[in-house]
Tab-separated table of N, CA and C in Angstrom:
chain	number	residue	atom	x	y	z
O	1035	MET	N	-7.045	5.638	-3.035
O	1035	MET	CA	-7.560	5.253	-1.753
O	1035	MET	C	-8.724	6.143	-1.367
O	1036	ALA	N	-8.686	7.385	-1.777
O	1036	ALA	CA	-9.789	8.290	-1.465
O	1036	ALA	C	-11.075	7.780	-2.100
O	1037	LEU	N	-10.986	7.243	-3.310
O	1037	LEU	CA	-12.179	6.713	-3.978
O	1037	LEU	C	-12.726	5.493	-3.251
O	1038	ILE	N	-11.859	4.589	-2.859
O	1038	ILE	CA	-12.295	3.387	-2.139
O	1038	ILE	C	-12.934	3.784	-0.821
O	1039	SER	N	-12.301	4.686	-0.118
O	1039	SER	CA	-12.820	5.148	1.167
O	1039	SER	C	-14.196	5.777	1.009
O	1040	SER	N	-14.351	6.600	-0.003
O	1040	SER	CA	-15.614	7.301	-0.225
O	1040	SER	C	-16.719	6.360	-0.706
O	1041	MET	N	-16.410	5.515	-1.671
O	1041	MET	CA	-17.418	4.618	-2.244
O	1041	MET	C	-17.922	3.601	-1.231
O	1042	ASP	N	-17.034	3.107	-0.387
O	1042	ASP	CA	-17.409	2.068	0.569
O	1042	ASP	C	-17.731	2.625	1.952
O	1043	ASP	N	-17.657	3.945	2.072
O	1043	ASP	CA	-17.966	4.632	3.326
O	1043	ASP	C	-17.175	4.057	4.501
O	1044	ILE	N	-15.852	3.972	4.302
O	1044	ILE	CA	-14.978	3.500	5.373
O	1044	ILE	C	-13.878	4.527	5.628
O	1045	VAL	N	-13.474	4.592	6.856
O	1045	VAL	CA	-12.367	5.468	7.233
O	1045	VAL	C	-11.103	4.620	7.258
O	1046	LEU	N	-10.128	5.031	6.483
O	1046	LEU	CA	-8.868	4.296	6.438
O	1046	LEU	C	-7.959	4.768	7.566
O	1047	PRO	N	-7.238	3.847	8.181
O	1047	PRO	CA	-6.346	4.223	9.285
O	1047	PRO	C	-5.264	5.208	8.831
O	1048	SER	N	-4.996	6.181	9.648
O	1048	SER	CA	-3.953	7.162	9.318
O	1048	SER	C	-2.560	6.565	9.490
O	1049	THR	N	-2.492	5.345	9.975
O	1049	THR	CA	-1.205	4.666	10.152
O	1049	THR	C	-0.827	3.818	8.939
O	1050	ASN	N	-1.640	3.868	7.876
O	1050	ASN	CA	-1.355	3.131	6.647
O	1050	ASN	C	-0.690	4.040	5.625
O	1051	LEU	N	0.281	3.479	4.886
O	1051	LEU	CA	0.958	4.187	3.807
O	1051	LEU	C	0.776	3.363	2.537
O	1052	TYR	N	0.419	4.030	1.444
O	1052	TYR	CA	0.195	3.363	0.168
O	1052	TYR	C	1.215	3.891	-0.830
O	1053	ILE	N	2.015	2.977	-1.406
O	1053	ILE	CA	3.061	3.367	-2.346
O	1053	ILE	C	2.809	2.652	-3.668
O	1054	GLY	N	2.830	3.390	-4.778
O	1054	GLY	CA	2.679	2.791	-6.093
O	1054	GLY	C	1.920	3.703	-7.028
O	1055	GLU	N	1.922	3.333	-8.297
O	1055	GLU	CA	1.172	4.055	-9.318
O	1055	GLU	C	0.009	3.179	-9.748
O	1056	VAL	N	-1.124	3.798	-10.028
O	1056	VAL	CA	-2.304	3.054	-10.458
O	1056	VAL	C	-2.465	3.218	-11.964
O	1057	GLY	N	-2.525	2.082	-12.679
O	1057	GLY	CA	-2.724	2.104	-14.118
O	1057	GLY	C	-4.195	2.234	-14.473
O	1058	LEU	N	-4.481	2.442	-15.747
O	1058	LEU	CA	-5.860	2.613	-16.205
O	1058	LEU	C	-6.717	1.378	-15.951
O	1059	GLY	N	-6.094	0.210	-15.905
O	1059	GLY	CA	-6.824	-1.027	-15.645
O	1059	GLY	C	-6.951	-1.348	-14.164
O	1060	GLY	N	-6.471	-0.437	-13.313
O	1060	GLY	CA	-6.565	-0.652	-11.876
O	1060	GLY	C	-5.380	-1.392	-11.281
O	1061	GLU	N	-4.415	-1.769	-12.117
O	1061	GLU	CA	-3.233	-2.458	-11.600
O	1061	GLU	C	-2.363	-1.470	-10.826
O	1062	VAL	N	-1.660	-1.978	-9.826
O	1062	VAL	CA	-0.765	-1.139	-9.030
O	1062	VAL	C	0.656	-1.418	-9.496
O	1063	ARG	N	1.314	-0.383	-9.996
O	1063	ARG	CA	2.656	-0.511	-10.567
O	1063	ARG	C	3.722	-0.028	-9.595
O	1064	GLY	N	4.910	-0.540	-9.813
O	1064	GLY	CA	6.039	-0.152	-8.984
O	1064	GLY	C	6.492	1.277	-9.235
O	1065	VAL	N	7.243	1.798	-8.290
O	1065	VAL	CA	7.804	3.142	-8.395
O	1065	VAL	C	9.295	3.078	-8.082
O	1066	SER	N	10.005	4.127	-8.442
O	1066	SER	CA	11.445	4.161	-8.175
O	1066	SER	C	11.715	4.386	-6.691
O	1067	ARG	N	12.887	3.993	-6.268
O	1067	ARG	CA	13.373	4.188	-4.895
O	1067	ARG	C	12.395	3.665	-3.841
O	1068	ILE	N	11.841	2.498	-4.087
O	1068	ILE	CA	10.832	1.923	-3.183
O	1068	ILE	C	11.398	1.704	-1.777
O	1069	GLU	N	12.639	1.251	-1.685
O	1069	GLU	CA	13.225	0.990	-0.365
O	1069	GLU	C	13.377	2.276	0.446
O	1070	GLU	N	13.765	3.359	-0.214
O	1070	GLU	CA	13.872	4.651	0.474
O	1070	GLU	C	12.503	5.094	0.988
O	1071	ARG	N	11.496	4.903	0.174
O	1071	ARG	CA	10.137	5.298	0.557
O	1071	ARG	C	9.644	4.480	1.753
O	1072	ILE	N	9.924	3.186	1.732
O	1072	ILE	CA	9.521	2.318	2.848
O	1072	ILE	C	10.231	2.751	4.133
O	1073	ASN	N	11.538	2.954	4.044
O	1073	ASN	CA	12.300	3.372	5.226
O	1073	ASN	C	11.795	4.695	5.785
O	1074	GLU	N	11.493	5.628	4.910
O	1074	GLU	CA	10.975	6.924	5.364
O	1074	GLU	C	9.605	6.753	6.018
O	1075	GLY	N	8.770	5.890	5.447
O	1075	GLY	CA	7.461	5.620	6.039
O	1075	GLY	C	7.572	5.037	7.438
O	1076	ILE	N	8.522	4.136	7.623
O	1076	ILE	CA	8.746	3.537	8.946
O	1076	ILE	C	9.208	4.610	9.933
O	1077	LYS	N	10.136	5.475	9.485
O	1077	LYS	CA	10.614	6.567	10.343
O	1077	LYS	C	9.471	7.492	10.760
O	1078	LEU	N	8.523	7.698	9.850
O	1078	LEU	CA	7.394	8.591	10.128
O	1078	LEU	C	6.307	7.921	10.962
O	1079	GLY	N	6.478	6.629	11.242
O	1079	GLY	CA	5.560	5.946	12.148
O	1079	GLY	C	4.422	5.176	11.508
O	1080	PHE	N	4.465	4.965	10.190
O	1080	PHE	CA	3.412	4.175	9.553
O	1080	PHE	C	3.542	2.719	9.984
O	1081	LYS	N	2.430	2.108	10.337
O	1081	LYS	CA	2.428	0.737	10.856
O	1081	LYS	C	2.257	-0.302	9.753
O	1082	LYS	N	1.486	0.030	8.727
O	1082	LYS	CA	1.239	-0.897	7.628
O	1082	LYS	C	1.534	-0.160	6.326
O	1083	ILE	N	2.379	-0.774	5.496
O	1083	ILE	CA	2.788	-0.143	4.248
O	1083	ILE	C	2.402	-1.056	3.089
O	1084	TYR	N	1.557	-0.547	2.205
O	1084	TYR	CA	1.098	-1.296	1.042
O	1084	TYR	C	1.981	-0.945	-0.142
O	1085	ILE	N	2.547	-1.982	-0.791
O	1085	ILE	CA	3.420	-1.768	-1.940
O	1085	ILE	C	2.976	-2.680	-3.083
O	1086	PRO	N	3.370	-2.345	-4.323
O	1086	PRO	CA	3.029	-3.199	-5.457
O	1086	PRO	C	3.605	-4.605	-5.289
O	1087	GLU	N	2.838	-5.582	-5.725
O	1087	GLU	CA	3.207	-6.989	-5.583
O	1087	GLU	C	4.578	-7.310	-6.178
O	1088	ARG	N	4.910	-6.699	-7.293
O	1088	ARG	CA	6.157	-7.036	-7.994
O	1088	ARG	C	7.371	-6.217	-7.562
O	1089	SER	N	7.214	-5.349	-6.602
O	1089	SER	CA	8.351	-4.538	-6.147
O	1089	SER	C	9.412	-5.428	-5.523
O	1090	LYS	N	10.647	-5.197	-5.916
O	1090	LYS	CA	11.762	-5.983	-5.383
O	1090	LYS	C	12.362	-5.250	-4.190
O	1091	ILE	N	12.442	-5.960	-3.075
O	1091	ILE	CA	12.976	-5.409	-1.838
O	1091	ILE	C	14.144	-6.285	-1.398
O	1092	SER	N	15.276	-5.664	-1.069
O	1092	SER	CA	16.414	-6.454	-0.590
O	1092	SER	C	16.404	-6.519	0.929
O	1093	GLY	N	16.809	-7.646	1.452
O	1093	GLY	CA	16.893	-7.806	2.905
O	1093	GLY	C	15.540	-7.821	3.592
O	1094	ASP	N	15.550	-7.361	4.830
O	1094	ASP	CA	14.343	-7.390	5.662
O	1094	ASP	C	13.711	-6.014	5.828
O	1095	ILE	N	13.879	-5.155	4.856
O	1095	ILE	CA	13.339	-3.798	4.966
O	1095	ILE	C	11.834	-3.848	5.192
O	1096	GLY	N	11.405	-3.329	6.308
O	1096	GLY	CA	9.980	-3.229	6.607
O	1096	GLY	C	9.224	-4.534	6.589
O	1097	LYS	N	9.922	-5.635	6.748
O	1097	LYS	CA	9.328	-6.969	6.599
O	1097	LYS	C	8.003	-7.128	7.344
O	1098	ASN	N	7.940	-6.683	8.578
O	1098	ASN	CA	6.724	-6.853	9.376
O	1098	ASN	C	5.630	-5.856	9.030
O	1099	ASN	N	5.977	-4.801	8.316
O	1099	ASN	CA	5.020	-3.751	8.006
O	1099	ASN	C	4.395	-3.887	6.620
O	1100	LEU	N	4.986	-4.686	5.743
O	1100	LEU	CA	4.598	-4.680	4.335
O	1100	LEU	C	3.398	-5.558	4.005
O	1101	GLN	N	2.560	-5.027	3.132
O	1101	GLN	CA	1.453	-5.762	2.535
O	1101	GLN	C	1.591	-5.570	1.028
O	1102	ARG	N	1.635	-6.655	0.283
O	1102	ARG	CA	1.774	-6.545	-1.177
O	1102	ARG	C	0.400	-6.564	-1.838
O	1103	ILE	N	0.238	-5.693	-2.830
O	1103	ILE	CA	-1.042	-5.615	-3.539
O	1103	ILE	C	-0.811	-5.678	-5.048
O	1104	LYS	N	-1.750	-6.311	-5.729
O	1104	LYS	CA	-1.663	-6.471	-7.178
O	1104	LYS	C	-2.485	-5.416	-7.901
O	1105	SER	N	-3.659	-5.120	-7.360
O	1105	SER	CA	-4.560	-4.186	-8.036
O	1105	SER	C	-5.389	-3.418	-7.019
O	1106	MET	N	-6.044	-2.383	-7.485
O	1106	MET	CA	-6.922	-1.610	-6.609
O	1106	MET	C	-8.100	-2.471	-6.156
O	1107	ASP	N	-8.532	-3.379	-7.014
O	1107	ASP	CA	-9.632	-4.278	-6.658
O	1107	ASP	C	-9.250	-5.160	-5.468
O	1108	SER	N	-8.047	-5.728	-5.511
O	1108	SER	CA	-7.612	-6.575	-4.393
O	1108	SER	C	-7.422	-5.747	-3.124
O	1109	LEU	N	-6.959	-4.519	-3.271
O	1109	LEU	CA	-6.802	-3.640	-2.113
O	1109	LEU	C	-8.160	-3.280	-1.524
O	1110	ALA	N	-9.142	-3.031	-2.381
O	1110	ALA	CA	-10.493	-2.715	-1.899
O	1110	ALA	C	-11.067	-3.893	-1.122
O	1111	ARG	N	-10.850	-5.120	-1.614
O	1111	ARG	CA	-11.338	-6.308	-0.897
O	1111	ARG	C	-10.664	-6.441	0.464
O	1112	GLN	N	-9.352	-6.242	0.515
O	1112	GLN	CA	-8.624	-6.314	1.792
O	1112	GLN	C	-9.155	-5.275	2.768
O	1113	THR	N	-9.404	-4.091	2.268
O	1113	THR	CA	-9.879	-2.994	3.108
O	1113	THR	C	-11.261	-3.298	3.667
O	1114	LYS	N	-12.142	-3.840	2.826
O	1114	LYS	CA	-13.497	-4.192	3.280
O	1114	LYS	C	-13.454	-5.295	4.331
O	1115	ASN	N	-12.569	-6.273	4.132
O	1115	ASN	CA	-12.484	-7.402	5.062
O	1115	ASN	C	-11.916	-7.011	6.415
O	1116	SER	N	-11.123	-5.961	6.460
O	1116	SER	CA	-10.527	-5.543	7.731
O	1116	SER	C	-11.387	-4.516	8.461
O	1117	LYS	N	-12.546	-4.242	7.933
O	1117	LYS	CA	-13.463	-3.242	8.482
O	1117	LYS	C	-13.953	-3.611	9.853
């Protein structure tokens, strides 16, 4: 996210949380204990939580806060459009 912010000269909201691993091809991969991470992010006051597209979530955990992303490219486009 620091690279996207710097390259596009945009300030990212401090209320956003980004969870996932970035592969060499720019894909965003899942991480372990995703539900725990989401719950902790909500407790800490994050309003929008970006998670990998393929992450499996049970129930309504963070339903209103979640944004699914496939790659860094798609995240960069979303970020530019919300500018």
